[in-house]
CSV table of C-alpha atoms in Angstrom, one decimal:
chain,number,residue,atom,x,y,z
A,1,MET,CA,-14.6,-20.2,9.5
A,2,SER,CA,-12.8,-23.6,9.6
A,3,ARG,CA,-9.3,-23.8,10.9
A,4,GLY,CA,-6.6,-23.1,8.3
A,5,GLU,CA,-8.9,-21.2,5.9
A,6,VAL,CA,-8.1,-17.9,4.3
A,7,GLY,CA,-10.2,-15.0,5.6
A,8,VAL,CA,-10.9,-11.7,3.8
A,9,VAL,CA,-11.6,-8.3,5.3
A,10,TYR,CA,-12.8,-5.6,3.0
A,11,ILE,CA,-11.5,-2.2,4.2
A,12,GLY,CA,-14.0,0.7,3.7
A,13,LYS,CA,-14.6,4.0,5.4
A,14,LYS,CA,-15.1,3.0,9.0
A,15,PRO,CA,-12.4,3.7,11.6
A,16,ALA,CA,-9.4,1.3,11.3
A,17,THR,CA,-10.3,-0.3,14.6
A,18,SER,CA,-13.4,-1.9,13.1
A,19,TYR,CA,-11.3,-3.8,10.6
A,20,VAL,CA,-8.6,-4.6,13.2
A,21,MET,CA,-11.4,-6.3,15.3
A,22,ALA,CA,-12.8,-8.1,12.3
A,23,THR,CA,-9.3,-9.5,11.5
A,24,VAL,CA,-8.7,-10.5,15.1
A,25,LEU,CA,-12.0,-12.4,15.1
A,26,GLN,CA,-11.1,-14.3,12.0
A,27,ILE,CA,-7.6,-15.2,13.3
A,28,ASN,CA,-9.2,-16.3,16.7
A,29,GLN,CA,-11.7,-18.5,14.7
A,30,GLY,CA,-8.7,-20.3,13.2
A,31,ALA,CA,-7.9,-18.6,9.9
A,32,LYS,CA,-4.3,-19.2,8.9
A,33,LYS,CA,-4.3,-16.2,6.6
A,34,VAL,CA,-6.4,-13.0,6.4
A,35,VAL,CA,-6.3,-10.8,3.2
A,36,LEU,CA,-7.1,-7.1,3.7
A,37,LYS,CA,-8.6,-5.7,0.5
A,38,ALA,CA,-9.0,-2.0,-0.2
A,39,ARG,CA,-9.6,0.3,-3.1
A,40,GLY,CA,-8.9,4.0,-3.7
A,41,ARG,CA,-8.5,6.2,-0.7
A,42,SER,CA,-9.2,3.3,1.7
A,43,ILE,CA,-5.8,1.9,0.7
A,44,SER,CA,-4.0,4.0,3.4
A,45,ARG,CA,-6.5,2.6,6.0
A,46,ALA,CA,-5.6,-0.9,5.0
A,47,VAL,CA,-2.0,-0.2,5.7
A,48,ASP,CA,-3.0,1.3,9.1
A,49,VAL,CA,-5.0,-1.9,9.9
A,50,ALA,CA,-2.0,-4.2,9.0
A,51,GLU,CA,0.4,-2.1,11.1
A,52,ILE,CA,-1.9,-1.9,14.1
A,53,LEU,CA,-2.4,-5.7,14.0
A,54,ARG,CA,1.3,-6.4,13.5
A,55,LEU,CA,2.6,-4.0,16.2
A,56,LYS,CA,-0.2,-4.0,18.8
A,57,TYR,CA,-3.2,-6.5,18.8
A,58,LEU,CA,-1.4,-9.5,17.3
A,59,GLN,CA,2.2,-8.5,18.0
A,60,GLY,CA,4.6,-11.4,17.4
A,61,LEU,CA,1.7,-13.6,16.1
A,62,LEU,CA,1.3,-12.2,12.6
A,63,ARG,CA,3.5,-11.3,9.7
A,64,ILE,CA,2.7,-9.5,6.4
A,65,SER,CA,3.4,-12.3,3.9
A,66,ASP,CA,2.5,-10.5,0.7
A,67,ILE,CA,1.4,-7.1,-0.6
A,68,ARG,CA,-0.1,-6.9,-4.1
A,69,THR,CA,-1.4,-3.8,-6.0
A,70,GLY,CA,-3.6,-3.6,-9.0
A,71,THR,CA,-6.0,-1.5,-11.0
A,72,GLU,CA,-9.8,-2.2,-11.4
A,73,GLU,CA,-12.2,-0.6,-13.8
A,74,ILE,CA,-15.1,1.2,-12.2
A,75,PHE,CA,-17.9,3.5,-13.4
A,76,ASP,CA,-17.8,6.7,-11.4
A,77,GLU,CA,-20.8,9.0,-10.4
A,78,THR,CA,-20.9,10.5,-13.9
A,79,GLY,CA,-21.0,7.1,-15.7
A,80,GLU,CA,-17.4,7.5,-16.9
A,81,ARG,CA,-15.2,4.4,-16.9
A,82,ARG,CA,-12.0,4.9,-15.0
A,83,GLY,CA,-9.3,2.9,-13.3
A,84,ILE,CA,-9.1,2.7,-9.5
A,85,SER,CA,-6.0,1.4,-7.6
A,86,VAL,CA,-6.5,-1.7,-5.3
A,87,ILE,CA,-4.3,-3.3,-2.7
A,88,GLU,CA,-4.3,-6.7,-1.1
A,89,ILE,CA,-2.3,-7.1,2.1
A,90,GLU,CA,-1.9,-10.8,3.1
A,91,LEU,CA,-1.4,-11.4,6.8
A,92,GLU,CA,-0.2,-14.8,8.0
A,93,ARG,CA,-0.4,-16.3,11.4
A,94,LYS,CA,3.2,-17.3,12.5
A,95,THR,CA,2.2,-20.4,14.4
B,1,MET,CA,21.7,10.6,-11.4
B,2,SER,CA,24.3,8.0,-12.5
B,3,ARG,CA,23.2,4.9,-14.4
B,4,GLY,CA,22.2,2.0,-12.2
B,5,GLU,CA,21.6,4.1,-9.1
B,6,VAL,CA,18.5,3.8,-7.0
B,7,GLY,CA,16.2,6.9,-7.1
B,8,VAL,CA,13.7,8.0,-4.5
B,9,VAL,CA,10.4,9.9,-5.0
B,10,TYR,CA,8.7,11.2,-1.9
B,11,ILE,CA,4.9,11.2,-2.5
B,12,GLY,CA,3.1,14.2,-0.9
B,13,LYS,CA,-0.2,16.0,-1.6
B,14,LYS,CA,0.3,17.0,-5.2
B,15,PRO,CA,-1.6,15.3,-8.0
B,16,ALA,CA,-0.3,11.8,-8.8
B,17,THR,CA,0.9,13.0,-12.2
B,18,SER,CA,3.6,15.1,-10.6
B,19,TYR,CA,5.2,12.1,-9.1
B,20,VAL,CA,4.7,10.0,-12.2
B,21,MET,CA,6.7,12.6,-14.1
B,22,ALA,CA,9.4,12.7,-11.4
B,23,THR,CA,9.8,9.0,-11.6
B,24,VAL,CA,9.9,8.9,-15.4
B,25,LEU,CA,12.6,11.5,-15.3
B,26,GLN,CA,14.7,9.4,-12.9
B,27,ILE,CA,14.3,6.3,-15.0
B,28,ASN,CA,15.2,8.2,-18.2
B,29,GLN,CA,18.3,9.5,-16.4
B,30,GLY,CA,19.4,5.9,-15.9
B,31,ALA,CA,18.1,4.8,-12.5
B,32,LYS,CA,17.7,1.0,-12.4
B,33,LYS,CA,15.3,1.3,-9.4
B,34,VAL,CA,13.0,4.0,-8.0
B,35,VAL,CA,11.5,3.8,-4.6
B,36,LEU,CA,8.2,5.6,-4.0
B,37,LYS,CA,7.9,6.6,-0.3
B,38,ALA,CA,4.7,7.9,1.3
B,39,ARG,CA,3.2,8.3,4.8
B,40,GLY,CA,-0.4,8.5,6.1
B,41,ARG,CA,-3.0,9.5,3.6
B,42,SER,CA,-0.5,9.8,0.8
B,43,ILE,CA,-0.1,6.1,0.8
B,44,SER,CA,-3.1,5.7,-1.6
B,45,ARG,CA,-1.5,8.2,-4.0
B,46,ALA,CA,1.8,6.2,-4.0
B,47,VAL,CA,-0.2,3.1,-5.2
B,48,ASP,CA,-1.9,5.3,-7.8
B,49,VAL,CA,1.6,6.5,-9.0
B,50,ALA,CA,2.9,3.0,-9.2
B,51,GLU,CA,-0.1,1.7,-11.1
B,52,ILE,CA,-0.1,4.6,-13.6
B,53,LEU,CA,3.6,4.1,-14.3
B,54,ARG,CA,3.2,0.3,-14.7
B,55,LEU,CA,0.1,0.4,-16.9
B,56,LYS,CA,0.6,3.6,-18.9
B,57,TYR,CA,3.7,5.7,-18.9
B,58,LEU,CA,6.3,2.9,-18.5
B,59,GLN,CA,4.1,0.0,-19.6
B,60,GLY,CA,6.1,-3.1,-20.1
B,61,LEU,CA,9.3,-1.4,-18.9
B,62,LEU,CA,8.8,-1.4,-15.2
B,63,ARG,CA,7.8,-3.9,-12.6
B,64,ILE,CA,6.9,-3.6,-8.9
B,65,SER,CA,9.8,-5.5,-7.3
B,66,ASP,CA,8.9,-5.0,-3.6
B,67,ILE,CA,6.3,-3.3,-1.4
B,68,ARG,CA,7.1,-2.7,2.3
B,69,THR,CA,5.1,-1.1,5.0
B,70,GLY,CA,6.1,0.2,8.4
B,71,THR,CA,5.2,2.6,11.2
B,72,GLU,CA,7.1,5.8,12.0
B,73,GLU,CA,6.7,7.9,15.2
B,74,ILE,CA,5.7,11.5,14.6
B,75,PHE,CA,4.6,14.4,16.8
B,76,ASP,CA,1.2,15.7,15.6
B,77,GLU,CA,-0.1,19.3,15.7
B,78,THR,CA,-1.0,19.0,19.4
B,79,GLY,CA,2.5,17.8,20.3
B,80,GLU,CA,1.3,14.2,20.9
B,81,ARG,CA,3.5,11.4,19.8
B,82,ARG,CA,1.8,8.9,17.6
B,83,GLY,CA,2.5,6.3,15.0
B,84,ILE,CA,2.0,6.9,11.3
B,85,SER,CA,1.9,4.2,8.6
B,86,VAL,CA,4.5,4.4,5.8
B,87,ILE,CA,4.9,2.5,2.5
B,88,GLU,CA,7.8,2.0,0.2
B,89,ILE,CA,7.0,0.8,-3.3
B,90,GLU,CA,10.1,-0.4,-5.2
B,91,LEU,CA,9.9,-0.1,-9.0
B,92,GLU,CA,12.5,-1.8,-11.1
B,93,ARG,CA,13.4,-1.3,-14.8
B,94,LYS,CA,13.0,-4.6,-16.6
B,95,THR,CA,15.9,-4.0,-19.0
C-alpha cells in the first residue's frame, strides 16, 4: 500500500485480534486511513477492533474519524431477499 | 416524556422490534432525540434497530445524528475485570 492511501479491513468471524493486526499492518505500511467494514453480527466485533486499536495497540496514534451505518440487501440460505445492517468505522492516523 | 426531551433506549437481548417500538413510543410522546445504547454483542442489534427505524417505521422522519463508541470496564462471570465495547446511536427527529 502506498503512503497516504485508504485501507479497508473486512471484519468477519475470526477473533478480533486478527483484524487488529491486519489494521496495524496497513497503518505501518503508510495508510493514512483504514475503514473497518462489517455486516450483521460481525458489527459488534468491528467496534471491538476499533476500541482495541484506539486504547491499546495504536493508543494516541489513531482516532475514529467517522462511523456510518447502512442496510444492504442479501439473499439468505432459503433464497429470501432481506436487509442486513452494515457498519463502516473510519480510523484516521493522527500524524 | 415532555416535548423536546432526549429519550434513551437500552438495547438488550430481546428481538429488535421491541426496541423499535420503544423508540417509536418515545418519538410519538414528543422526544426530539432518542439515544440507543448497547454493549457487547447487543451492538449489532442497536444498528439493526436504527436501520429499521430509519428505513421503515419512521422513514423520512428520523436521521442518525451521531454514532459514538467507547469501552466500559465490567467484571465478568469469573470476577475478572475486562473492557466491553459500547455504542451510542443518536437518532434525531427531522421536524
